[in-house]
PDB file of C-alpha atoms in Angstrom:
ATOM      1  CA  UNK A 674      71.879 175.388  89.708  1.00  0.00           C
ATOM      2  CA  UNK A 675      74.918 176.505  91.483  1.00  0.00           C
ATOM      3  CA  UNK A 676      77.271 173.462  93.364  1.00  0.00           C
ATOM      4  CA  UNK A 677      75.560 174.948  96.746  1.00  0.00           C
ATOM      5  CA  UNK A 678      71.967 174.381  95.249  1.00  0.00           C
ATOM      6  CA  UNK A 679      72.908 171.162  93.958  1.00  0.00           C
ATOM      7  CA  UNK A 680      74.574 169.688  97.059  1.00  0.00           C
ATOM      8  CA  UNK A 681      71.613 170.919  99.422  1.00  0.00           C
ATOM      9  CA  UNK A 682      69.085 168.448  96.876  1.00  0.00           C
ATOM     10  CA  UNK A 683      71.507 165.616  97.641  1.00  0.00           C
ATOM     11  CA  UNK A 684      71.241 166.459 101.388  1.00  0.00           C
ATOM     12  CA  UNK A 685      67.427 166.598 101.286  1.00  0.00           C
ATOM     13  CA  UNK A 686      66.072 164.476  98.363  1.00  0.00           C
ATOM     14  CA  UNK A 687      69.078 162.409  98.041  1.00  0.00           C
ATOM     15  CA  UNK A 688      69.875 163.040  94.608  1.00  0.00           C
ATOM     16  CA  UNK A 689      69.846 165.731  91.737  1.00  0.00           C
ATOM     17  CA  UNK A 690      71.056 166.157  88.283  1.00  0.00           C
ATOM     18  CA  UNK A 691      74.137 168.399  87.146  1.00  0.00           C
ATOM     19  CA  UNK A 692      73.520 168.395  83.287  1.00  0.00           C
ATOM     20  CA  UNK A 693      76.196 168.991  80.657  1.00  0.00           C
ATOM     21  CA  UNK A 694      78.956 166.947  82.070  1.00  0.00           C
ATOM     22  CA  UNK A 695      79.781 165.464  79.143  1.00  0.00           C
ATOM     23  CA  UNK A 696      79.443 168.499  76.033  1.00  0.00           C
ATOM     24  CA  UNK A 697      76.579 167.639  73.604  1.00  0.00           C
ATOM     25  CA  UNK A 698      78.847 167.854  70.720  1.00  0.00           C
ATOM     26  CA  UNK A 699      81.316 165.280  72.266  1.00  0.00           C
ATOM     27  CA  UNK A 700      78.481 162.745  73.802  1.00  0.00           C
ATOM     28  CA  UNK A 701      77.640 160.872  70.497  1.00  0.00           C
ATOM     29  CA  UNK A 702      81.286 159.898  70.018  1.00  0.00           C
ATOM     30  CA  UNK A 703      81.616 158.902  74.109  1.00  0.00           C
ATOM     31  CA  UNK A 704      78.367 156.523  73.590  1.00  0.00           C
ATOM     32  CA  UNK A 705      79.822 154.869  71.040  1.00  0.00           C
ATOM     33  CA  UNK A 706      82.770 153.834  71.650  1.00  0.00           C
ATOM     34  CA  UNK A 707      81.597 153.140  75.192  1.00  0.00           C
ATOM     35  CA  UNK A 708      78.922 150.568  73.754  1.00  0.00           C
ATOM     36  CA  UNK A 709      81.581 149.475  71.429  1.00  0.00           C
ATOM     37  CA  UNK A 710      83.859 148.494  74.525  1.00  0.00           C
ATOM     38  CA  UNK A 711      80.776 147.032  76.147  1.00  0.00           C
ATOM     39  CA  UNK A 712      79.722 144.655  73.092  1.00  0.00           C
ATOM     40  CA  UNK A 713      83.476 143.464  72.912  1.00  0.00           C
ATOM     41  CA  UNK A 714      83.408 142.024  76.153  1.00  0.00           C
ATOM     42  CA  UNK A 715      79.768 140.760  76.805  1.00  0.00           C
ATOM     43  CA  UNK A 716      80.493 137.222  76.751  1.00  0.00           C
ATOM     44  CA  UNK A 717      83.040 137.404  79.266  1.00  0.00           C
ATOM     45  CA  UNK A 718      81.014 140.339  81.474  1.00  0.00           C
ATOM     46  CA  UNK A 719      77.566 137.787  81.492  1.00  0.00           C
ATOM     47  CA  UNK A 720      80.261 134.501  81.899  1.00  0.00           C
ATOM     48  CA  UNK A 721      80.834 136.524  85.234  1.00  0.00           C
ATOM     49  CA  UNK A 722      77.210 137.482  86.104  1.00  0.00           C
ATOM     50  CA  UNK A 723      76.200 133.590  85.643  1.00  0.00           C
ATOM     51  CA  UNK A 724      78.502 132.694  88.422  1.00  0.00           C
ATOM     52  CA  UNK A 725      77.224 134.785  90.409  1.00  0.00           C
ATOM     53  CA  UNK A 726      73.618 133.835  89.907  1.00  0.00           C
ATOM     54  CA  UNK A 727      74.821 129.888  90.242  1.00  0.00           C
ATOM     55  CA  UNK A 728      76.044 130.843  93.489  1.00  0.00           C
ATOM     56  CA  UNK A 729      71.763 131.840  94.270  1.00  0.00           C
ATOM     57  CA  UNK A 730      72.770 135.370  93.988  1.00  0.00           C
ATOM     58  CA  UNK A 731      70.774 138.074  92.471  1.00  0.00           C
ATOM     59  CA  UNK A 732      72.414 140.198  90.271  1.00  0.00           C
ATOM     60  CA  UNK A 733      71.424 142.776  87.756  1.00  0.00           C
ATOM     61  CA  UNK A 734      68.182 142.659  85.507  1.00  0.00           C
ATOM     62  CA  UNK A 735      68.653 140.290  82.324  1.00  0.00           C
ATOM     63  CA  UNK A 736      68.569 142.801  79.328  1.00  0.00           C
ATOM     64  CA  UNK A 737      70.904 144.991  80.773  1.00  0.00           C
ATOM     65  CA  UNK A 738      74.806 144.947  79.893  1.00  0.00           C
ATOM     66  CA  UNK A 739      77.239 145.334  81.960  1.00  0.00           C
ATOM     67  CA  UNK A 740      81.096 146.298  81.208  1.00  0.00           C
ATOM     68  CA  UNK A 741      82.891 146.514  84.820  1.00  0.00           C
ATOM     69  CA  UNK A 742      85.931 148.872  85.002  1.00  0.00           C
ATOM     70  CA  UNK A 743      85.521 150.004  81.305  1.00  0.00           C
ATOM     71  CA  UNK A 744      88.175 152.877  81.596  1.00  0.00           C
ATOM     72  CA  UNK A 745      90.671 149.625  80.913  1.00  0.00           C
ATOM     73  CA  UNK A 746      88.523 149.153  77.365  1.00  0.00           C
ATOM     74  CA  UNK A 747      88.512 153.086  76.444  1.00  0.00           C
ATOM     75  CA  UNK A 748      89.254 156.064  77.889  1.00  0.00           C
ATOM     76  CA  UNK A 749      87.244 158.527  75.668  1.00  0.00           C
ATOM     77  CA  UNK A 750      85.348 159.882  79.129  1.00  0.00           C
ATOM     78  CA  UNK A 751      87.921 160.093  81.328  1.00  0.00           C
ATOM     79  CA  UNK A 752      88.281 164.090  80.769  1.00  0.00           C
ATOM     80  CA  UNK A 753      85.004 164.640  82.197  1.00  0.00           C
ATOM     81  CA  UNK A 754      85.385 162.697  85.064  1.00  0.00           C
ATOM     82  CA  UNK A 755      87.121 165.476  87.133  1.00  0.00           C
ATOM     83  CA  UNK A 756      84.158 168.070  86.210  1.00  0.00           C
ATOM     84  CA  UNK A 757      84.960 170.493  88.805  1.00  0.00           C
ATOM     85  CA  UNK A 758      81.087 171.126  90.009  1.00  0.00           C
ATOM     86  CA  UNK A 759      80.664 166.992  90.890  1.00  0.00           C
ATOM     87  CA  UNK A 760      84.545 167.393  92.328  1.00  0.00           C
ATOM     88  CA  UNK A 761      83.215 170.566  94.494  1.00  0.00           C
ATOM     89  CA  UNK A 762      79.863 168.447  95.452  1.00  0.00           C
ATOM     90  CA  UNK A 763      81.600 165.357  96.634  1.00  0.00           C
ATOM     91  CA  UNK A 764      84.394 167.479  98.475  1.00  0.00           C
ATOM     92  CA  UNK A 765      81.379 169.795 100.529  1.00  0.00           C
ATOM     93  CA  UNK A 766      80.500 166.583 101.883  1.00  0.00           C
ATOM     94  CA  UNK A 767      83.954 164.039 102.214  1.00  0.00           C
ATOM     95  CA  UNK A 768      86.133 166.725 102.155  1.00  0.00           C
ATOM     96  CA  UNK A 769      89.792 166.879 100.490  1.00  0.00           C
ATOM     97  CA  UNK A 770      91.308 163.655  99.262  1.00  0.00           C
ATOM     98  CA  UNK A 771      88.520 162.127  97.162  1.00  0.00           C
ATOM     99  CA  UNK A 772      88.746 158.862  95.389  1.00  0.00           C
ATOM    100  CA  UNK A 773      86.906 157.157  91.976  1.00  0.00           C
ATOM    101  CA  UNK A 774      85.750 153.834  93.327  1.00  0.00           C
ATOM    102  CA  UNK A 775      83.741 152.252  90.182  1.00  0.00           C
ATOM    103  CA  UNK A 776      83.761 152.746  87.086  1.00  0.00           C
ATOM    104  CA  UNK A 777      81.080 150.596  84.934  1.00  0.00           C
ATOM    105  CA  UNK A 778      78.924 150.992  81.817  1.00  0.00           C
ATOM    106  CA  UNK A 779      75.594 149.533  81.985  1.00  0.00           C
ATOM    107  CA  UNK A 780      73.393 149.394  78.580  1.00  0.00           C
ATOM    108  CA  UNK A 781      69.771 148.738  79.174  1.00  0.00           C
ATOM    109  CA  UNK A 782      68.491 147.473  75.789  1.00  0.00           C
ATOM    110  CA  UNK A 783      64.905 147.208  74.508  1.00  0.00           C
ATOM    111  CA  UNK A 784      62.506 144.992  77.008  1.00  0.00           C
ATOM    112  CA  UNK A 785      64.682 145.322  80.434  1.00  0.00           C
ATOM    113  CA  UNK A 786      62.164 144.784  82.701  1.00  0.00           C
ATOM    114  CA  UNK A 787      62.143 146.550  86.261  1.00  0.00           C
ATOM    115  CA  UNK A 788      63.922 145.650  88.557  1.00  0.00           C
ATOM    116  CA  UNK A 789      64.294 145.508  92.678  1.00  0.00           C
ATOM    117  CA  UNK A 790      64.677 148.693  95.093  1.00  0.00           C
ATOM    118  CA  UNK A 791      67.825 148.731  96.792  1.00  0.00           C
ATOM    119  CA  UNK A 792      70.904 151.094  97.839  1.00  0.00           C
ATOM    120  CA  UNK A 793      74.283 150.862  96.530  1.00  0.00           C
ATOM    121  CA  UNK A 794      77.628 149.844  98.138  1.00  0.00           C
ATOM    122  CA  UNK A 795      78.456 149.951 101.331  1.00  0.00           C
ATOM    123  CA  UNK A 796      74.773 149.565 102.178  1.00  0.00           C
ATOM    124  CA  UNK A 797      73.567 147.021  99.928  1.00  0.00           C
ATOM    125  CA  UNK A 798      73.160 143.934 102.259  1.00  0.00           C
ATOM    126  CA  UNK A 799      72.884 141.557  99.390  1.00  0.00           C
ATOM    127  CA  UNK A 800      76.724 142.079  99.252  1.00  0.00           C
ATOM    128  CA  UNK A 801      78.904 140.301 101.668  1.00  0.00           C
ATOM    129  CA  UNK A 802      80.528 143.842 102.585  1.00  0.00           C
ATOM    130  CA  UNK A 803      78.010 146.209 103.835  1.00  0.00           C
ATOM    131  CA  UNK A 804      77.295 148.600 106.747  1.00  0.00           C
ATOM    132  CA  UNK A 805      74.842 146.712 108.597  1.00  0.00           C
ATOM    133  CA  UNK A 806      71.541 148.904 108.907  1.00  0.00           C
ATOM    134  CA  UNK A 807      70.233 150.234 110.707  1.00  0.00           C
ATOM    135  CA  UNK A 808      72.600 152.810 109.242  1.00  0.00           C
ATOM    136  CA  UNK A 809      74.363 155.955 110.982  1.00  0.00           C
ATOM    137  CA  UNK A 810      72.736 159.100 109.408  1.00  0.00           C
ATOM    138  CA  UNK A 811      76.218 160.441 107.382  1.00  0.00           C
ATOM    139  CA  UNK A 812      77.258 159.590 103.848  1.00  0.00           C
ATOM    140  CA  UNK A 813      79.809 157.515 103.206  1.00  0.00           C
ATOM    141  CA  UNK A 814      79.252 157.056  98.997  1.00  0.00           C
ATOM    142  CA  UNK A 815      78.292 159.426  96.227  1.00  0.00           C
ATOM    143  CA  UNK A 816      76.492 157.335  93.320  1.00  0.00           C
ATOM    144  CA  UNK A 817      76.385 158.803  89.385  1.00  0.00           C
ATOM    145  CA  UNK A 818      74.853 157.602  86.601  1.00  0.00           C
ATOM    146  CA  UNK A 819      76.089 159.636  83.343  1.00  0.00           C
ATOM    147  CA  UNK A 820      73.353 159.674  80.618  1.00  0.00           C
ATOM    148  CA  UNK A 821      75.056 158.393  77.307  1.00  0.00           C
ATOM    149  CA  UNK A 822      71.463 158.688  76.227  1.00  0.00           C
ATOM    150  CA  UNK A 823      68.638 161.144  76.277  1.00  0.00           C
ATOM    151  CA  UNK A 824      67.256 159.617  79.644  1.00  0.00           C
ATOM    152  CA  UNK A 825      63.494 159.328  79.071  1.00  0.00           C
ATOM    153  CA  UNK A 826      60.002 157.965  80.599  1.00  0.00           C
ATOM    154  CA  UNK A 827      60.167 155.291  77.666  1.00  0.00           C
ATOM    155  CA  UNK A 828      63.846 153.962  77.816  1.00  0.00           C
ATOM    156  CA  UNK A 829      63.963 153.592  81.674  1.00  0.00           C
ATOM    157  CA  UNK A 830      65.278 156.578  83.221  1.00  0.00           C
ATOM    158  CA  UNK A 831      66.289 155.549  86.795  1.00  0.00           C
ATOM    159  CA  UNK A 832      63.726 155.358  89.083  1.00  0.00           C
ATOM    160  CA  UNK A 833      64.623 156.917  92.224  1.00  0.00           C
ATOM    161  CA  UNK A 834      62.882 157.428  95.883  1.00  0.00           C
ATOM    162  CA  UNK A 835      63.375 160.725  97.076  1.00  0.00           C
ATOM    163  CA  UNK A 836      64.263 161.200 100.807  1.00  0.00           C
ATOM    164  CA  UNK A 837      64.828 157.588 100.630  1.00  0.00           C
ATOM    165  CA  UNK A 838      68.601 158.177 101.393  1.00  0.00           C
ATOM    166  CA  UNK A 839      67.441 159.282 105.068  1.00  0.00           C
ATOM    167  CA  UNK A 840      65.818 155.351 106.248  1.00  0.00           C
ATOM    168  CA  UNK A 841      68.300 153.365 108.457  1.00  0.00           C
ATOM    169  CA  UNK A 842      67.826 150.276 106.265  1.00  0.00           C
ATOM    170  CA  UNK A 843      66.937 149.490 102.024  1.00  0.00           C
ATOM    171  CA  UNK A 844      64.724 146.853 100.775  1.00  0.00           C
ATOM    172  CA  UNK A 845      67.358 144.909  98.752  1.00  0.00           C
ATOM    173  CA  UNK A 846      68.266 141.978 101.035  1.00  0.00           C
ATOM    174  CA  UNK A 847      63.721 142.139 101.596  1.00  0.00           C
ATOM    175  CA  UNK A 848      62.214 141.907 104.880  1.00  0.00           C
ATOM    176  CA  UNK A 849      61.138 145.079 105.424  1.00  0.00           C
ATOM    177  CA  UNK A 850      57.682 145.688 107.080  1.00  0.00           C
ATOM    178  CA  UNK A 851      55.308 146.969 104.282  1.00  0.00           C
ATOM    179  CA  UNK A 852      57.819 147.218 101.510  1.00  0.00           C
ATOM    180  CA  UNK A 853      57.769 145.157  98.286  1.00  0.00           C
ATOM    181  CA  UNK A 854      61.810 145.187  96.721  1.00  0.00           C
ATOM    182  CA  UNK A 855      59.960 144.524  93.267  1.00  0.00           C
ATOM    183  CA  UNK A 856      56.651 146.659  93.455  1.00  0.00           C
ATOM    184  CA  UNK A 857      56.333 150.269  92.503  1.00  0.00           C
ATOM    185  CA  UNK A 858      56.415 152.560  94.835  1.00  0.00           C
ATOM    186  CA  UNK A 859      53.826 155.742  95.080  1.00  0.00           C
ATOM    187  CA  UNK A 860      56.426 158.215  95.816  1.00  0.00           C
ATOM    188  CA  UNK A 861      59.056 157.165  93.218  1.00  0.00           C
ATOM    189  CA  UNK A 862      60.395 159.530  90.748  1.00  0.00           C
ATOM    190  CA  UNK A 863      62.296 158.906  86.924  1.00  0.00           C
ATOM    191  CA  UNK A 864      65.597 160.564  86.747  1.00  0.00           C
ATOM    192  CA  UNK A 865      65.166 162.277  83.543  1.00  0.00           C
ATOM    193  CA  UNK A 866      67.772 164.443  81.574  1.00  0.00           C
ATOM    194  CA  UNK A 867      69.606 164.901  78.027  1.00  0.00           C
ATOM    195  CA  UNK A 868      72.430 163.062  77.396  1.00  0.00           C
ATOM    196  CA  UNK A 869      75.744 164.147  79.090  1.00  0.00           C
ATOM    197  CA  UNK A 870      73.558 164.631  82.462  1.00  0.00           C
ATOM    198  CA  UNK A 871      74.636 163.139  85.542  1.00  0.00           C
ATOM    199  CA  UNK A 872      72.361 161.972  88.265  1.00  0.00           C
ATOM    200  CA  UNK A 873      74.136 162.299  91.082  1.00  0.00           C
ATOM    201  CA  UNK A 874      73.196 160.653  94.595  1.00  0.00           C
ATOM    202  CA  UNK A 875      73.527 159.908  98.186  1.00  0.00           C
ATOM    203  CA  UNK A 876      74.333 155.997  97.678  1.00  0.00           C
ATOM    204  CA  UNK A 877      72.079 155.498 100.501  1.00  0.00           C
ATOM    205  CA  UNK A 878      68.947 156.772  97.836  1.00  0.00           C
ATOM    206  CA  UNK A 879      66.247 153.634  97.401  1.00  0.00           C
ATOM    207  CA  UNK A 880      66.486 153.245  93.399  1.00  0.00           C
ATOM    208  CA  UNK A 881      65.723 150.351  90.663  1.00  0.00           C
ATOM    209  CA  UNK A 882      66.117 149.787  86.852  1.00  0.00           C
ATOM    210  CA  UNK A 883      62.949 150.839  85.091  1.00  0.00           C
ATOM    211  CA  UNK A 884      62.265 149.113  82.067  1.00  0.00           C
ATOM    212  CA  UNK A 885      63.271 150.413  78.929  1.00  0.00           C
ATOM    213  CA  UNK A 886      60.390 150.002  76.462  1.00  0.00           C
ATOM    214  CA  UNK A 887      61.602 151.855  73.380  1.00  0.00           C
ATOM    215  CA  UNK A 888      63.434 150.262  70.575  1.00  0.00           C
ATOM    216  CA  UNK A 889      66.779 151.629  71.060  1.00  0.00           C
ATOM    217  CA  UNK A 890      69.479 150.992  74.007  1.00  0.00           C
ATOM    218  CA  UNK A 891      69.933 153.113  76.867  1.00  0.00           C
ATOM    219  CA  UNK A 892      73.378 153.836  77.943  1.00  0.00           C
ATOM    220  CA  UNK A 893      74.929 154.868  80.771  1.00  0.00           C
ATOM    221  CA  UNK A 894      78.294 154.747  82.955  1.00  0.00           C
ATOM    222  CA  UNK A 895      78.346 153.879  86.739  1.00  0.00           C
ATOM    223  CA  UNK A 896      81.002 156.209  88.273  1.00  0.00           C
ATOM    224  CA  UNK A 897      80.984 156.573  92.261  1.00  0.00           C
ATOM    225  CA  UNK A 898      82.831 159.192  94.545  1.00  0.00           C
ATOM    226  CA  UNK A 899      84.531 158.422  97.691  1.00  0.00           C
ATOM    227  CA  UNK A 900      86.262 159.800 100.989  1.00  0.00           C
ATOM    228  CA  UNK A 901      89.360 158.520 101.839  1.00  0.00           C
ATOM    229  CA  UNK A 902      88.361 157.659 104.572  1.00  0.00           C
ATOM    230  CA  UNK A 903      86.276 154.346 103.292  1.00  0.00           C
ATOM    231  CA  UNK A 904      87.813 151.362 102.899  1.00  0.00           C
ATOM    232  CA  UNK A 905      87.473 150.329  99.640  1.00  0.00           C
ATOM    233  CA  UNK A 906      89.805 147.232  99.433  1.00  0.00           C
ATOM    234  CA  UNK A 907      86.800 144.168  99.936  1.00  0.00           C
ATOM    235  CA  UNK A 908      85.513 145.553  96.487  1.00  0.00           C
ATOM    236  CA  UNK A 909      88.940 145.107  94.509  1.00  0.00           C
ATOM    237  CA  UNK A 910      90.094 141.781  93.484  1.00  0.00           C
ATOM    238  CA  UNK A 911      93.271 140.670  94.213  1.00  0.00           C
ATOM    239  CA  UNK A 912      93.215 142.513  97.931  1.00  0.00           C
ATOM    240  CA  UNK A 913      93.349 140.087 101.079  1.00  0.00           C
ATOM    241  CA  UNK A 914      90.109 141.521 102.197  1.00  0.00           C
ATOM    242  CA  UNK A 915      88.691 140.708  98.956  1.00  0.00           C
ATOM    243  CA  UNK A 916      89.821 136.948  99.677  1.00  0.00           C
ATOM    244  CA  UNK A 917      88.557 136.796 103.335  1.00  0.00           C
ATOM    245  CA  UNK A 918      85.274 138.967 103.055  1.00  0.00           C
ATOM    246  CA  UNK A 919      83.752 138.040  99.210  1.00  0.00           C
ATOM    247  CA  UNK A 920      85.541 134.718  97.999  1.00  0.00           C
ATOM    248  CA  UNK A 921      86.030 132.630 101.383  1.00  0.00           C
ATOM    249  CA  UNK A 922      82.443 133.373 102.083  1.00  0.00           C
ATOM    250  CA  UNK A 923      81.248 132.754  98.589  1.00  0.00           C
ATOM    251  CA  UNK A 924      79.087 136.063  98.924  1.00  0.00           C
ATOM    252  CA  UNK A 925      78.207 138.583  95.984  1.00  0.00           C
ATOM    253  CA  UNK A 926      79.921 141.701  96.259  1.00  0.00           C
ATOM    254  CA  UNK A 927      80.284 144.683  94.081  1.00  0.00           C
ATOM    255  CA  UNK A 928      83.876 143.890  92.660  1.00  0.00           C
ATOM    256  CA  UNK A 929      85.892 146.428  91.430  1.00  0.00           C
ATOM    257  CA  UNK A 930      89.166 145.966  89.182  1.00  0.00           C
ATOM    258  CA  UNK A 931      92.204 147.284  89.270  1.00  0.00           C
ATOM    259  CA  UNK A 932      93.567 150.019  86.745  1.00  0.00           C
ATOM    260  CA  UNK A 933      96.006 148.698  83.970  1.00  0.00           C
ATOM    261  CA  UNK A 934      99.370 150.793  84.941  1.00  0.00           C
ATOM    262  CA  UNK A 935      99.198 152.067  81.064  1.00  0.00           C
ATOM    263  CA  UNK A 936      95.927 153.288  81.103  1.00  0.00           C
ATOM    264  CA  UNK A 937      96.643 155.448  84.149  1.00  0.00           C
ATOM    265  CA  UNK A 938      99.646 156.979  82.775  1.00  0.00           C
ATOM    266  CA  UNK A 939      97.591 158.239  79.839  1.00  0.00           C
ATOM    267  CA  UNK A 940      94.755 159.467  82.200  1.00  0.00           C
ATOM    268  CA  UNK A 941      94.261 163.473  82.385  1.00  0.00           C
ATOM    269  CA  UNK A 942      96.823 164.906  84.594  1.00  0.00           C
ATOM    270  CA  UNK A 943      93.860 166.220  86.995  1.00  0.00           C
ATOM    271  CA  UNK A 944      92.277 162.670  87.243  1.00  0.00           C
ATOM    272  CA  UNK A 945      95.138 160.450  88.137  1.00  0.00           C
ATOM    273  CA  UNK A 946      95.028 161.415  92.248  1.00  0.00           C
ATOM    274  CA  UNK A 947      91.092 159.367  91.856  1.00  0.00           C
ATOM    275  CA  UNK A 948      92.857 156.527  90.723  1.00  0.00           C
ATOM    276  CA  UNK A 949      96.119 155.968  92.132  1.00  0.00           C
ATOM    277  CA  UNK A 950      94.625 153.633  94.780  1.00  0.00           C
ATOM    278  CA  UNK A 951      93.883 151.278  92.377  1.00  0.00           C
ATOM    279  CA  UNK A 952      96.485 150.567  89.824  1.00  0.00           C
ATOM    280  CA  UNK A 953      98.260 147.306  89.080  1.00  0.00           C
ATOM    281  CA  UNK A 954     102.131 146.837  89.430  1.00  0.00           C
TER     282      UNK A 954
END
């Protein structure tokens, strides 16, 4: 598909998937050494997670692991992450001027159960920051999930809700009339692709963690696309609106940290405009 026949399936469905982001002969080598980064810093990532849940929070599905702001652990992706059809995509609809906001790794390993239906940031309203539904039909987020792995029925590709994105509200804070957050739902759809895919979506799309019951890991990074228009500062630590909106309030909000000045100097030449909002002194 061209960027014009790609956009229009995020417009209507809410999603769609622009394959070979990442080349197939460079994909292995990404995987690893993202997984590598991941491992290294598990006990501090779930140390994090726990506190959360202690708060009554929830958070994540246990099996998976999570690695936030791994472009401070390795930068062996970064390259990719100015691929000029998902640049084009996220300009047709915010326009010049866009920014990285998040960038995770998430490994789903063997016996990750399913987990809840829900929309990401801004309109999660499990997070103490959110657009308060019902929402105003316009995106303000563009979601991706890059496929480290082969995404497959068996290993939990992301389940997805097409046409979801276009509902004023998501079932992740509950209470919506005839929706269960934690039941299948009859319309639902697996993202599926070969690794180096992206599945890229409206972060408005209903979608949950579907359980991974292979033997091997699945892998994936969490990247997310937006105008500058948003304000992004209650998701980065260290900002005053951080301080006032997530930590005075003792909510749960989808934190975000800051770029190590050295790592953004080495970043791509064409990639350091998404990050210059969020490097450290």
């Amino acid at each position: 598909m061209d960027v014009s026949e790609l956009a229009a399936n995020i417009q209507h469905k809410g999603y769609c998937i622009v394959e070979d982001v990442i080349p197939a002969n460079e994909v292995d080598d990404v995987r690893l050494q993202v997984v590598a980064a991941q491992q290294a810093h598990h006990a501090e990532a779930e140390a994090e997670l726990a506190k959360t849940r202690a708060r009554g929070h929830r958070i994540g599905v246990p099996g998976v692991g999570l690695l936030k702001q791994v472009l401070n652990a390795t930068q062996c992706f970064a390259p990719y992450l100015a691929d000029e059809r998902i640049l084009a995509i996220a300009e047709s609809f915010f326009g010049d001027f866009v920014r990285i906001s998040c960038t995770d790794c998430v490994i789903n390993h063997p016996g990750t159960e399913r987990g809840y239906w829900h929309a990401d940031w801004p309109y999660n309203a499990t997070n103490s920051t959110h657009v308060k539904a019902p929402y105003p039909d316009v995106m303000m987020h563009l979601a991706s999930i890059w496929m480290l792995t082969d995404f497959t029925p068996e290993n939990g590709g992301t389940f997805v809700l097409p046409g979801s994105h276009l509902q004023p509200n998501n079932p992740a804070a509950g209470g919506m009339d005839g929706v269960d957050q934690d039941a299948p739902h009859a319309d639902e759809k697996q993202a599926l692709g070969s690794a180096g895919s992206v599945l890229l979506y409206d972060s408005r799309l209903w979608h949950s963690v579907a359980p991974n019951q292979s033997n091997a890991a699945r892998a994936a990074l969490v990247v997310r696309y937006a105008p500058w228009w948003l304000n992004l500062t209650p998701t980065m630590r260290g900002t005053p609106d951080h301080e006032r909106m997530v930590l005075e309030t003792g909510g749960k909000n989808y934190d975000a940290i800051p770029i190590r000045r050295e790592v953004f100097d080495g970043l791509p030449e064409n990639v350091k405009p998404l990050y210059r909002h969020w490097v450290t002194a």
